[in-house]
Amino acid sequence: MLTDLATPALVVDHAVLDHNLAAMSSRAGELGVVLRPHAKTHKSPDIARLQLQAGAAGLTVATLSEALVFAGAGFTDLFVAYPLWLDDARTAAVRRLRDLGVRLTAGCDSVESAERVAKRADGLRVLVEVDCGQHRSGVPADEAGPLAGRIAVLGLDVAGVFTFPGHSYAPEARASAARDEEAALERAASSLAECGVEPRVVSGGSTPSIGLAGAGVMTEARPGVYVFGDAQQWELGACGPDEIALTCLATVVSTRPGRVVLDSGSKALGADRPPWASGFGRLPDRPDARVEQLAEHHAVVAWPGPLPRLGERVRVAPNHVCAAVNLADELVVVRDGEVEGRWPVAARGANH
Amino acid sequence: MLTDLATPALVVDHAVLDHNLAAMSSRAGELGVVLRPHAKTHKSPDIARLQLQAGAAGLTVATLSEALVFAGAGFTDLFVAYPLWLDDARTAAVRRLRDLGVRLTAGCDSVESAERVAKRADGLRVLVEVDCGQHRSGVPADEAGPLAGRIAVLGLDVAGVFTFPGHSYAPEARASAARDEEAALERAASSLAECGVEPRVVSGGSTPSIGLAGAGVMTEARPGVYVFGDAQQWELGACGPDEIALTCLATVVSTRPGRVVLDSGSKALGADRPPWASGFGRLPDRPDARVEQLAEHHAVVAWPGPLPRLGERVRVAPNHVCAAVNLADELVVVRDGEVEGRWPVAARGANH
């Protein structure tokens, strides 16, 4: 029973999850792109299976250790969307993944890293990473072709390009980031073709930006957060509070006038807080409340009107669900308010 | 060997840790208070043992699940510095701790929670929580005595009061928060005495504030972060870069002019960033660098001067070390640059 759970606990509403899976499948269908959802959000083979059943072509992961967890659970088509640097530990992981029969693709944004891959993981399939405006990793779109050409001659299989429009995580920036992404992928794909490399895969997509520009040349999208939604997506306008499938069940442990303290601190919710967020999470059932202060084990909520009683339980949507999930060992699955089962966060901590 | 480690990895320099343990022992001795360090920082029985060897009287923990881990490792004097609400799961934990022979003390800031404790954990030792300025949990100092009196008649053993000057985590606020704490504990202790409850324990202390005001009536201090230090303590002036014992070893995976991308993202460092911090962590060996952007697997560092090469390894101090440790399964222990062993983060995830 939900009332027996030790709090804080992460709870997934299966019906909302199903809605989110179906909605993203439809959106990808309308855009004419295949879905390769990012599994770093859930780190759960159970949810990845539901994504494949809903039509996903394969999975995206962030690290080779995540890839190993999903490979161990039977997933065979994995893209590590990250600029791979093959040190000894990562080289061993790539070999293990190949031994397991995984069709592995990795990101690359430099000749130096490609040279190392060529030496240590001959013939690996790679996508060139393009920076479409977040200014994190990746090369400018115009440099994608020349880099792809240099990588191809090393004997690697350059399948195309990918980008992540992370700058879509800001109010008013979703649509412009989507247009940046569309333009950068277009330029990058042309650049590859000009350098004699066919861009078979042109991969993009983030939950807040997907569908806000034309798909253009994009062939696949890699949204992650859409499965659960979170307070950030709610405040960005990318989902409604009723589309948030994962919440943290929390207990009221202390109250003062106008203020409620919950036991869902940063070690349960994660501490992410972009400058534009209204607080450190949101309460889907109390949109007027604000999580004003977050300590490791205390969420201090400004609570208008009559306060809940001590011991009452409330639901908190983390700001960034990927961070919250990586703090938990399991997700409690509910349907119609009843506990239906538990899904292990099998890749929790698999971040190297 | 350090060069064989898969990155990101949390590495503890044993010599610096020893220095920090000795320094805090001296400081407590000078103040005339006993140390009850907060184990939520390290979640490691190995480190807790070193703290007791360095003179600590017992441990502070944040949750009953942490208490169970430390009790299982042989620690018998534990204070849960948290407003305890005894739901069924927590009641079972308290019973288990008592069966294990633990001398358990818990925090309390309401009559309602005390009534529940009296019914479910007869005779428990409690400290009344006082709010000295952070405005999280706790009662105003003047209300501590009346509350203590009402708790005592329920049959609980009210041993005294505790507070946490969390508002010391801001530039220029360390000394004033220490004075707030001193004054609040003084008032609270008097308030208890006026209500016929002897304040045997008067507990306070945070790493940035300890020693910045007189000990006054304080009998014990509960600093946590001091064992490791972190970027926040460095920027607050509470430690120097050479006193940071725990750093995240990270690999350079991508570079652009003026910019270096490390694989130590928020899933390794934690995402804590107070408004006054200069970035999402600091590089002790490169004080001029700034972690300007932090994604789950990317730390984007503004790097003045010649850039490091791809594949080079650098050390990053997390902003908030307690958050980083709770993301890791183990700590790699080094002395003189050589790996000496590994300490499991035994209470990782024990946050309920």
Coordinates of N, CA, C and O in Angstrom, one line a residue, chain B residues 26 29 54 62 86 128 133 150 165 202-203 210 231 245 307 312 316 322 333:
Chain B
S26 N 41.2 19.7 17.5 CA 41.8 20.8 18.3 C 40.8 21.9 18.5 O 40.7 22.4 19.6
G29 N 38.4 21.0 21.1 CA 39.0 21.1 22.4 C 39.2 22.5 22.9 O 38.9 22.8 24.1
A54 N 39.7 10.0 16.6 CA 40.1 11.4 16.8 C 39.4 12.1 17.9 O 39.5 13.3 18.1
A62 N 21.3 11.7 9.6 CA 20.1 12.5 9.2 C 18.8 11.6 9.2 O 17.7 12.2 9.3
L86 N 7.1 9.5 13.4 CA 7.2 8.0 13.5 C 6.0 7.4 12.7 O 5.0 6.9 13.3
V128 N 15.1 18.9 21.7 CA 14.2 19.8 21.1 C 15.0 20.6 20.0 O 16.0 21.2 20.3
G133 N 17.8 30.7 12.9 CA 17.9 31.7 11.8 C 17.8 31.1 10.4 O 17.6 31.8 9.4
R150 N 6.2 20.0 27.8 CA 5.1 19.1 27.4 C 5.6 17.8 26.9 O 4.9 16.8 27.0
P165 N 22.9 26.1 12.3 CA 23.0 27.4 11.7 C 23.3 27.4 10.3 O 24.3 27.8 9.8
V202 N 23.5 20.6 24.8 CA 23.2 21.9 24.0 C 24.0 21.8 22.8 O 25.2 22.0 22.8
S203 N 23.4 21.4 21.7 CA 24.1 20.9 20.5 C 24.0 21.9 19.3 O 22.9 22.3 19.0
I210 N 31.6 27.0 13.0 CA 32.2 26.5 14.3 C 33.4 27.4 14.7 O 34.3 27.6 13.9
A231 N 34.2 22.8 -2.6 CA 34.3 24.1 -3.2 C 33.5 25.2 -2.5 O 34.0 26.3 -2.4
A245 N 40.0 17.3 0.9 CA 40.4 15.9 0.9 C 39.8 15.0 -0.1 O 40.3 14.0 -0.5
L307 N 45.3 25.0 -23.0 CA 44.3 24.0 -22.6 C 45.0 22.6 -22.3 O 46.1 22.3 -22.9
E312 N 43.6 14.0 -20.7 CA 44.2 14.3 -19.4 C 43.2 14.2 -18.3 O 42.0 14.3 -18.5
V316 N 38.4 17.7 -9.6 CA 37.4 18.7 -9.4 C 36.8 18.6 -8.0 O 36.4 17.5 -7.6
C322 N 28.7 16.4 0.4 CA 27.7 15.5 0.9 C 26.9 14.9 -0.3 O 26.5 13.8 -0.3
V333 N 40.8 5.6 -1.9 CA 41.6 6.2 -0.9 C 43.1 6.3 -1.5 O 43.6 5.2 -1.9

